[in-house]
Amino acid sequence: MTPEPFGARLRHAMDTRGPLCVGIDPHASLLTSWGLNDDIAGLERFTRTVVEALADRVAVLKPQSAFFERFGSRGIAVLEKAVAEARAAGALVLMDAKRGDIGSTMGAYAATYLDKDSPLFSDAVTVSPYLGFGSLRPALDAAAVSGAGVFVLALTSNPEGAEVQRATAADGRSLAQVMLDHMAAENAGATPLGSVGAVVGATLGDAGVDLAVNGPLLAPGIGAQGATPADLPRVFGAAVGNVVPSVSRGVLRHGPDASGLREAAGRFADEVRAAVSEG
């Protein structure tokens, strides 16, 4: 059987659970604020608490791979378990790994996150296109086979990103727009939503690019980085209905109590719904 595409699954999750992605970012400072040690036991307790509190109610959970990798193989084991348990509870898992390479190496990254037989198989993964959009082909092809998604960095929320992403190509387009145009071509004809998404920071103000890629727009920067749900219509314009706002510390700081995490996530989801409907 052909798997249901990620874009269709994400659209359903956003419509039923609310358009929100919550990051699982076990910073050392967050572990400390939860009264946990910055060790494998603290990592496991933190991660299990977030998954148990939110995986049955938010559309997307987004573990940041680096915060697990720093603990070596034991951290990866925690990540594998979190991915499996979050997916079993109904959340879509977006692995925030930002991988980018060429040829067989990109193929190996694709096999890690986008092959259903992999212990780290996720519903989607973040990738970097700045070795050329064509370098992403192994990930795009693997995602299509498994019904997974790929979120491509386009306009990120860090100020340093502009020196690359706002640079001008030979035809006058910004490099970010070149990448967005490639994404639109990949998603052409997909309904209700394509499976190749763009990462566009919610802190950008006017994005200044055409965001009509017929795919999801992951919007980091809500909460601790200063953006609010009310900013979304101004940044994303007519594409705001396809935005998946990403919140990490804005929700996670309300732990370790599970009810605090749920209330914070619910509040953000309600604020996003209101902003999108007004936009």
Coordinates of N, CA and C in Angstrom, one line a residue, residues 2 13 27 29 37 60 63 71 84 105 111 116 124 128 139 141 152 158 168 195 215 222 231 246 249 253 260:
T2 N 0.5 2.3 -0.8 CA 1.1 3.5 -0.8 C 0.8 4.3 0.5
A13 N -3.7 16.6 11.4 CA -3.3 16.8 12.8 C -3.4 18.2 13.2
H27 N 17.9 21.4 27.1 CA 19.1 22.2 27.5 C 19.5 21.9 28.9
S29 N 20.3 24.0 31.1 CA 19.6 24.9 32.0 C 18.2 24.5 32.3
N37 N 19.3 16.5 37.2 CA 20.8 16.6 36.9 C 21.0 16.6 35.4
V60 N 2.5 18.2 16.6 CA 3.9 17.9 16.2 C 4.7 18.0 17.5
P63 N 11.9 16.8 18.6 CA 13.1 16.7 19.4 C 14.3 17.3 18.6
F71 N 25.0 13.2 24.8 CA 25.1 12.1 25.8 C 25.6 10.8 25.1
A84 N 9.5 6.7 19.2 CA 8.5 5.6 19.1 C 7.3 5.9 19.9
T105 N 26.4 10.2 1.4 CA 26.3 10.7 2.8 C 24.9 11.2 3.1
A111 N 18.4 7.6 5.2 CA 18.1 6.3 5.7 C 17.9 6.3 7.2
K116 N 11.6 3.5 7.1 CA 10.7 2.9 8.2 C 11.3 1.8 9.0
A124 N 9.1 13.4 9.9 CA 9.7 14.4 9.0 C 11.1 14.7 9.7
S128 N 19.3 21.1 5.5 CA 19.9 22.3 5.0 C 20.2 22.2 3.6
A139 N 17.1 12.6 0.3 CA 16.1 12.8 1.4 C 14.7 12.9 0.8
D141 N 13.5 11.8 -2.0 CA 13.1 10.6 -2.6 C 12.7 9.6 -1.5
V152 N 12.8 22.2 4.9 CA 14.1 22.8 4.3 C 14.3 24.2 4.9
N158 N 17.9 33.1 13.1 CA 19.1 33.7 13.6 C 19.6 34.8 12.7
T168 N 22.1 37.3 -3.2 CA 21.3 37.4 -4.5 C 21.9 36.4 -5.5
S195 N 4.4 17.8 1.0 CA 5.1 17.2 2.1 C 6.5 17.8 2.2
G215 N 3.1 23.9 0.8 CA 3.6 23.0 1.8 C 3.6 23.7 3.2
I222 N 8.6 31.5 18.3 CA 7.5 31.9 19.1 C 7.9 31.7 20.6
D231 N 2.0 37.8 15.7 CA 2.9 38.2 14.6 C 2.7 37.4 13.3
S246 N 6.4 26.9 16.0 CA 7.2 26.0 16.9 C 7.6 26.7 18.2
R249 N 11.0 26.6 24.7 CA 11.1 27.0 26.1 C 9.8 27.6 26.6
R253 N 9.3 25.5 29.9 CA 9.6 26.2 31.2 C 8.5 26.0 32.3
G260 N 1.1 21.7 33.9 CA 1.6 23.0 33.4 C 2.1 23.0 32.0

